[in-house]
Amino acid sequence: MLEVIDKGSVTEAHPVPLLFVHGSGHGAWSWDDHFIQFFAERGYRAAALDLRGHGTSTSPKPLRKCTIDDYVSDVAEISDGMPIRPVVVGHSMGGYVVQKYLESHEAPAAVLMASLPPGGSVAMTLRRMRRHPWLAVKSTLTGRQLPGLTPLPLTREAFFSPSTPDNVVARCSARLQEESAKALVATMSSKGIDVARITAPILVMGGECDGGVSTNEVRATALAYRTEAHLFPDMGHDMMLEPGWRSVAERVDGWLESRGI
């Protein structure tokens, strides 16, 4: 059973709902701290799901065996249950899931926030292995990512900027969970995303202080979709949790309004 945080309702000004898809090790909570209420108050119906095995969503198989295709099915299930196809908003690995979803599903628009690029996570994984070779070895041997993410200096490095308040970093660290190693490996597939099959207009955003997805990768994603990369200074990977989250939400809101959504 998939759990969804669902607030607000569609309005004449914003007739299309929004569906938020979280990243690796996160859950719907990452959107609920700020974004869901922000968009609900702006007259949108805003929903965020816990992908199977995450947060309060159950899974018919162990999380370690879940695949990117499983996550795409989760997005499709929630999307298909809405009266109108939603704008899909994906963060990090969730952005990769959104791109996979768009290969075979229509959407009025999509937003990619600090998303894995269409080519996948190989470059990001190699950078992390060079920074922390022993942690990479342990993660490979055990299939567990949390030991390399939950110590606060590592949480900050992976998800936040150097200036993010300690309490924000600690709150995120306490809520992180394991991710499916099978899904993470799939993001390193040489096939990547077939961008030619994606027709939805896409807003691409990233943080200049992102310890995972580089600014060059954000630009490459934008180039792949023939659009502009919107980069935010002093912003880490978890753009929706950073103190400057409102500027990100306002950029999304403005872009949607410009498209009549």
mmCIF file of C-alpha atoms in Angstrom:
data_model
loop_
_atom_site.group_PDB
_atom_site.id
_atom_site.type_symbol
_atom_site.label_atom_id
_atom_site.label_comp_id
_atom_site.label_asym_id
_atom_site.label_seq_id
_atom_site.Cartn_x
_atom_site.Cartn_y
_atom_site.Cartn_z
ATOM 1 C CA MET A 1 0.000 0.000 0.000
ATOM 2 C CA LEU A 2 1.373 3.379 -0.996
ATOM 3 C CA GLU A 3 1.012 6.218 1.470
ATOM 4 C CA VAL A 4 0.489 9.741 0.159
ATOM 5 C CA ILE A 5 0.572 13.131 1.839
ATOM 6 C CA ASP A 6 -2.108 15.088 0.001
ATOM 7 C CA LYS A 7 -2.971 18.705 0.769
ATOM 8 C CA GLY A 8 -4.904 21.478 -0.909
ATOM 9 C CA SER A 9 -7.158 21.147 -3.920
ATOM 10 C CA VAL A 10 -7.147 22.191 -7.549
ATOM 11 C CA THR A 11 -8.446 25.686 -8.207
ATOM 12 C CA GLU A 12 -9.411 27.702 -11.246
ATOM 13 C CA ALA A 13 -5.993 29.337 -11.119
ATOM 14 C CA HIS A 14 -4.198 25.992 -10.771
ATOM 15 C CA PRO A 15 -6.348 23.188 -12.238
ATOM 16 C CA VAL A 16 -3.529 20.620 -12.452
ATOM 17 C CA PRO A 17 -2.339 18.725 -9.356
ATOM 18 C CA LEU A 18 1.314 18.306 -8.401
ATOM 19 C CA LEU A 19 2.909 14.950 -7.517
ATOM 20 C CA PHE A 20 6.248 15.038 -5.679
ATOM 21 C CA VAL A 21 8.682 12.105 -5.870
ATOM 22 C CA HIS A 22 11.421 11.854 -3.249
ATOM 23 C CA GLY A 23 15.037 10.866 -3.668
ATOM 24 C CA SER A 24 17.179 8.006 -2.407
ATOM 25 C CA GLY A 25 16.876 7.304 1.318
ATOM 26 C CA HIS A 26 14.226 9.995 1.715
ATOM 27 C CA GLY A 27 10.443 9.901 1.884
ATOM 28 C CA ALA A 28 7.390 12.084 1.455
ATOM 29 C CA TRP A 29 8.506 13.869 4.619
ATOM 30 C CA SER A 30 11.176 15.667 2.591
ATOM 31 C CA TRP A 31 8.420 17.504 0.720
ATOM 32 C CA ASP A 32 6.060 17.890 3.663
ATOM 33 C CA ASP A 33 8.363 20.083 5.755
ATOM 34 C CA HIS A 34 7.860 23.060 3.422
ATOM 35 C CA PHE A 35 6.808 22.419 -0.170
ATOM 36 C CA ILE A 36 3.456 20.686 0.233
ATOM 37 C CA GLN A 37 2.003 23.410 2.445
ATOM 38 C CA PHE A 38 3.539 26.167 0.299
ATOM 39 C CA PHE A 39 1.836 24.914 -2.856
ATOM 40 C CA ALA A 40 -1.431 24.072 -1.096
ATOM 41 C CA GLU A 41 -1.584 27.668 0.146
ATOM 42 C CA ARG A 42 -0.930 28.890 -3.418
ATOM 43 C CA GLY A 43 -4.056 27.114 -4.662
ATOM 44 C CA TYR A 44 -2.604 23.812 -5.867
ATOM 45 C CA ARG A 45 -3.446 20.267 -4.961
ATOM 46 C CA ALA A 46 -0.028 19.025 -3.787
ATOM 47 C CA ALA A 47 0.661 15.340 -3.114
ATOM 48 C CA ALA A 48 3.844 13.480 -2.186
ATOM 49 C CA LEU A 49 4.115 9.715 -2.096
ATOM 50 C CA ASP A 50 6.323 7.362 -0.143
ATOM 51 C CA LEU A 51 7.745 5.018 -2.763
ATOM 52 C CA ARG A 52 7.308 1.347 -1.846
ATOM 53 C CA GLY A 53 9.453 0.344 1.121
ATOM 54 C CA HIS A 54 9.962 3.979 2.109
ATOM 55 C CA GLY A 55 8.370 5.875 4.969
ATOM 56 C CA THR A 56 5.010 4.298 5.711
ATOM 57 C CA SER A 57 4.506 2.606 2.328
ATOM 58 C CA THR A 58 4.640 -1.173 2.334
ATOM 59 C CA SER A 59 6.243 -3.316 -0.352
ATOM 60 C CA PRO A 60 5.354 -6.794 -1.646
ATOM 61 C CA LYS A 61 9.063 -7.642 -1.672
ATOM 62 C CA PRO A 62 12.084 -6.623 0.389
ATOM 63 C CA LEU A 63 13.337 -3.107 -0.276
ATOM 64 C CA ARG A 64 16.716 -4.416 -1.431
ATOM 65 C CA LYS A 65 14.962 -6.137 -4.354
ATOM 66 C CA CYS A 66 12.965 -3.093 -5.458
ATOM 67 C CA THR A 67 13.836 -1.656 -8.871
ATOM 68 C CA ILE A 68 13.535 1.670 -10.640
ATOM 69 C CA ASP A 69 10.712 0.102 -12.665
ATOM 70 C CA ASP A 70 8.908 -0.648 -9.386
ATOM 71 C CA TYR A 71 9.208 2.995 -8.393
ATOM 72 C CA VAL A 72 7.939 4.092 -11.805
ATOM 73 C CA SER A 73 4.925 1.835 -11.252
ATOM 74 C CA ASP A 74 4.326 3.566 -7.910
ATOM 75 C CA VAL A 75 4.315 6.991 -9.562
ATOM 76 C CA ALA A 76 1.993 5.705 -12.288
ATOM 77 C CA GLU A 77 -0.405 4.202 -9.726
ATOM 78 C CA ILE A 78 -0.813 7.472 -7.868
ATOM 79 C CA SER A 79 -0.898 9.531 -11.048
ATOM 80 C CA ASP A 80 -3.548 7.289 -12.629
ATOM 81 C CA GLY A 81 -5.686 7.679 -9.515
ATOM 82 C CA MET A 82 -5.921 11.441 -9.949
ATOM 83 C CA PRO A 83 -8.749 12.993 -12.012
ATOM 84 C CA ILE A 84 -6.187 14.965 -14.025
ATOM 85 C CA ARG A 85 -2.654 13.836 -14.847
ATOM 86 C CA PRO A 86 -0.332 15.701 -12.462
ATOM 87 C CA VAL A 87 2.810 17.695 -12.946
ATOM 88 C CA VAL A 88 5.535 15.360 -11.649
ATOM 89 C CA VAL A 89 8.315 16.811 -9.512
ATOM 90 C CA GLY A 90 11.342 14.619 -8.819
ATOM 91 C CA HIS A 91 14.347 15.122 -6.563
ATOM 92 C CA SER A 92 17.685 13.313 -6.983
ATOM 93 C CA MET A 93 16.973 9.618 -7.665
ATOM 94 C CA GLY A 94 13.307 10.625 -7.746
ATOM 95 C CA GLY A 95 14.184 12.827 -10.697
ATOM 96 C CA TYR A 96 15.559 9.778 -12.480
ATOM 97 C CA VAL A 97 12.332 7.921 -11.655
ATOM 98 C CA VAL A 98 10.314 10.830 -13.060
ATOM 99 C CA GLN A 99 12.327 10.753 -16.287
ATOM 100 C CA LYS A 100 11.748 7.002 -16.604
ATOM 101 C CA TYR A 101 8.054 7.570 -15.956
ATOM 102 C CA LEU A 102 7.932 10.195 -18.703
ATOM 103 C CA GLU A 103 9.385 7.760 -21.232
ATOM 104 C CA SER A 104 6.045 5.965 -21.282
ATOM 105 C CA HIS A 105 3.528 8.346 -19.664
ATOM 106 C CA GLU A 106 2.156 11.747 -20.574
ATOM 107 C CA ALA A 107 2.357 14.653 -18.160
ATOM 108 C CA PRO A 108 1.481 18.341 -18.526
ATOM 109 C CA ALA A 109 4.949 19.262 -17.220
ATOM 110 C CA ALA A 110 7.764 18.043 -14.984
ATOM 111 C CA VAL A 111 10.287 19.537 -12.591
ATOM 112 C CA LEU A 112 13.715 18.032 -11.929
ATOM 113 C CA MET A 113 15.394 19.208 -8.723
ATOM 114 C CA ALA A 114 19.053 18.211 -8.187
ATOM 115 C CA SER A 115 18.131 15.261 -10.358
ATOM 116 C CA LEU A 116 20.351 12.499 -11.597
ATOM 117 C CA PRO A 117 21.068 13.339 -15.242
ATOM 118 C CA PRO A 118 19.666 11.270 -18.128
ATOM 119 C CA GLY A 119 22.973 9.410 -18.306
ATOM 120 C CA GLY A 120 22.606 8.227 -14.721
ATOM 121 C CA SER A 121 24.731 8.290 -11.584
ATOM 122 C CA VAL A 122 28.063 6.841 -12.708
ATOM 123 C CA ALA A 123 30.019 10.104 -12.469
ATOM 124 C CA MET A 124 28.476 10.980 -9.104
ATOM 125 C CA THR A 125 29.240 7.509 -7.739
ATOM 126 C CA LEU A 126 32.851 7.697 -8.892
ATOM 127 C CA ARG A 127 33.297 11.091 -7.234
ATOM 128 C CA ARG A 128 32.009 9.733 -3.955
ATOM 129 C CA MET A 129 34.246 6.660 -4.217
ATOM 130 C CA ARG A 130 37.281 8.897 -4.673
ATOM 131 C CA ARG A 131 36.312 10.999 -1.633
ATOM 132 C CA HIS A 132 35.452 8.045 0.613
ATOM 133 C CA PRO A 133 36.958 4.826 -0.794
ATOM 134 C CA TRP A 134 36.567 2.813 2.424
ATOM 135 C CA LEU A 135 32.921 3.789 2.847
ATOM 136 C CA ALA A 136 32.299 2.828 -0.774
ATOM 137 C CA VAL A 137 33.844 -0.602 -0.195
ATOM 138 C CA LYS A 138 31.756 -1.162 2.946
ATOM 139 C CA SER A 139 28.578 -0.103 1.177
ATOM 140 C CA THR A 140 29.311 -2.457 -1.728
ATOM 141 C CA LEU A 141 30.001 -5.387 0.604
ATOM 142 C CA THR A 142 27.008 -4.846 2.886
ATOM 143 C CA GLY A 143 24.477 -3.239 0.525
ATOM 144 C CA ARG A 144 23.910 -0.563 3.178
ATOM 145 C CA GLN A 145 24.273 3.174 2.585
ATOM 146 C CA LEU A 146 23.331 4.682 5.951
ATOM 147 C CA PRO A 147 26.724 4.251 7.665
ATOM 148 C CA GLY A 148 28.159 6.508 4.994
ATOM 149 C CA LEU A 149 25.363 9.084 5.227
ATOM 150 C CA THR A 150 24.071 9.510 8.773
ATOM 151 C CA PRO A 151 27.168 10.849 10.574
ATOM 152 C CA LEU A 152 26.384 14.560 10.524
ATOM 153 C CA PRO A 153 29.492 15.679 8.577
ATOM 154 C CA LEU A 154 28.611 13.133 5.869
ATOM 155 C CA THR A 155 24.931 14.146 5.849
ATOM 156 C CA ARG A 156 26.010 17.727 5.333
ATOM 157 C CA GLU A 157 28.462 16.801 2.581
ATOM 158 C CA ALA A 158 25.882 14.732 0.703
ATOM 159 C CA PHE A 159 22.762 16.845 1.133
ATOM 160 C CA PHE A 160 23.448 20.366 2.366
ATOM 161 C CA SER A 161 25.612 23.418 1.925
ATOM 162 C CA PRO A 162 28.431 24.307 4.344
ATOM 163 C CA SER A 163 26.285 27.124 5.795
ATOM 164 C CA THR A 164 23.121 25.091 6.488
ATOM 165 C CA PRO A 165 22.235 25.218 10.223
ATOM 166 C CA ASP A 166 23.229 22.132 12.205
ATOM 167 C CA ASN A 167 19.668 21.475 13.355
ATOM 168 C CA VAL A 168 18.439 21.189 9.743
ATOM 169 C CA VAL A 169 21.212 18.705 8.938
ATOM 170 C CA ALA A 170 20.541 16.686 12.099
ATOM 171 C CA ARG A 171 16.791 16.528 11.476
ATOM 172 C CA CYS A 172 17.371 15.139 7.988
ATOM 173 C CA SER A 173 20.014 12.669 9.171
ATOM 174 C CA ALA A 174 17.625 11.223 11.756
ATOM 175 C CA ARG A 175 15.002 10.492 9.100
ATOM 176 C CA LEU A 176 17.194 8.962 6.386
ATOM 177 C CA GLN A 177 16.674 5.278 5.575
ATOM 178 C CA GLU A 178 18.334 2.612 3.507
ATOM 179 C CA GLU A 179 17.805 2.576 -0.240
ATOM 180 C CA SER A 180 17.488 -0.384 -2.582
ATOM 181 C CA ALA A 181 20.969 -1.207 -3.850
ATOM 182 C CA LYS A 182 19.319 -2.783 -6.880
ATOM 183 C CA ALA A 183 17.602 0.509 -7.738
ATOM 184 C CA LEU A 184 20.788 2.497 -7.219
ATOM 185 C CA VAL A 185 22.752 0.173 -9.487
ATOM 186 C CA ALA A 186 20.057 0.589 -12.150
ATOM 187 C CA THR A 187 20.732 4.335 -12.226
ATOM 188 C CA MET A 188 24.228 3.463 -13.467
ATOM 189 C CA SER A 189 22.878 1.600 -16.503
ATOM 190 C CA SER A 190 24.575 2.473 -19.779
ATOM 191 C CA LYS A 191 21.105 2.831 -21.326
ATOM 192 C CA GLY A 192 20.117 5.775 -19.151
ATOM 193 C CA ILE A 193 17.044 7.766 -20.162
ATOM 194 C CA ASP A 194 15.690 7.843 -23.701
ATOM 195 C CA VAL A 195 15.115 11.594 -23.831
ATOM 196 C CA ALA A 196 13.712 11.389 -27.365
ATOM 197 C CA ARG A 197 10.609 9.710 -25.927
ATOM 198 C CA ILE A 198 9.919 12.522 -23.470
ATOM 199 C CA THR A 199 7.656 15.314 -24.683
ATOM 200 C CA ALA A 200 6.670 17.089 -21.459
ATOM 201 C CA PRO A 201 8.152 20.551 -20.827
ATOM 202 C CA ILE A 202 10.715 20.298 -18.044
ATOM 203 C CA LEU A 203 12.083 22.756 -15.491
ATOM 204 C CA VAL A 204 15.641 21.821 -14.458
ATOM 205 C CA MET A 205 17.110 23.156 -11.202
ATOM 206 C CA GLY A 206 20.177 22.509 -9.081
ATOM 207 C CA GLY A 207 22.289 23.879 -6.238
ATOM 208 C CA GLU A 208 25.744 25.356 -6.646
ATOM 209 C CA CYS A 209 26.870 23.705 -3.384
ATOM 210 C CA ASP A 210 25.456 20.254 -4.193
ATOM 211 C CA GLY A 211 27.824 17.550 -2.939
ATOM 212 C CA GLY A 212 26.245 14.934 -5.197
ATOM 213 C CA VAL A 213 24.954 16.229 -8.519
ATOM 214 C CA SER A 214 27.419 18.699 -10.023
ATOM 215 C CA THR A 215 26.467 21.949 -11.715
ATOM 216 C CA ASN A 216 27.849 20.511 -14.968
ATOM 217 C CA GLU A 217 25.415 17.594 -14.627
ATOM 218 C CA VAL A 218 22.514 19.978 -14.006
ATOM 219 C CA ARG A 219 23.485 21.880 -17.147
ATOM 220 C CA ALA A 220 23.803 18.627 -19.098
ATOM 221 C CA THR A 221 20.294 17.625 -18.008
ATOM 222 C CA ALA A 222 18.926 20.974 -19.155
ATOM 223 C CA LEU A 223 20.777 20.670 -22.468
ATOM 224 C CA ALA A 224 19.314 17.192 -23.021
ATOM 225 C CA TYR A 225 15.811 18.652 -22.695
ATOM 226 C CA ARG A 226 16.627 21.801 -24.682
ATOM 227 C CA THR A 227 15.967 24.105 -21.776
ATOM 228 C CA GLU A 228 17.815 26.293 -19.297
ATOM 229 C CA ALA A 229 19.468 25.185 -16.057
ATOM 230 C CA HIS A 230 18.399 27.200 -13.013
ATOM 231 C CA LEU A 231 21.187 27.147 -10.425
ATOM 232 C CA PHE A 232 20.794 28.449 -6.884
ATOM 233 C CA PRO A 233 23.827 29.816 -4.988
ATOM 234 C CA ASP A 234 24.599 28.534 -1.485
ATOM 235 C CA MET A 235 22.179 25.648 -2.060
ATOM 236 C CA GLY A 236 22.990 22.009 -1.378
ATOM 237 C CA HIS A 237 21.429 18.826 -2.719
ATOM 238 C CA ASP A 238 18.258 18.842 -0.594
ATOM 239 C CA MET A 239 16.891 22.015 -2.153
ATOM 240 C CA MET A 240 13.464 21.564 -0.573
ATOM 241 C CA LEU A 241 14.949 21.418 2.957
ATOM 242 C CA GLU A 242 17.621 24.115 2.755
ATOM 243 C CA PRO A 243 16.914 27.453 4.489
ATOM 244 C CA GLY A 244 16.531 28.984 1.025
ATOM 245 C CA TRP A 245 13.832 26.488 0.011
ATOM 246 C CA ARG A 246 11.265 29.261 -0.569
ATOM 247 C CA SER A 247 13.213 30.720 -3.502
ATOM 248 C CA VAL A 248 13.176 27.278 -5.122
ATOM 249 C CA ALA A 249 9.435 26.828 -4.523
ATOM 250 C CA GLU A 250 8.733 30.298 -5.902
ATOM 251 C CA ARG A 251 10.729 29.507 -9.048
ATOM 252 C CA VAL A 252 8.619 26.369 -9.564
ATOM 253 C CA ASP A 253 5.406 28.300 -8.899
ATOM 254 C CA GLY A 254 6.354 31.058 -11.326
ATOM 255 C CA TRP A 255 7.303 28.582 -14.046
ATOM 256 C CA LEU A 256 4.018 26.696 -13.651
ATOM 257 C CA GLU A 257 2.028 29.931 -13.753
ATOM 258 C CA SER A 258 3.857 30.974 -16.924
ATOM 259 C CA ARG A 259 2.586 27.767 -18.508
ATOM 260 C CA GLY A 260 -0.984 28.249 -17.269
ATOM 261 C CA ILE A 261 -0.751 25.329 -14.835
#
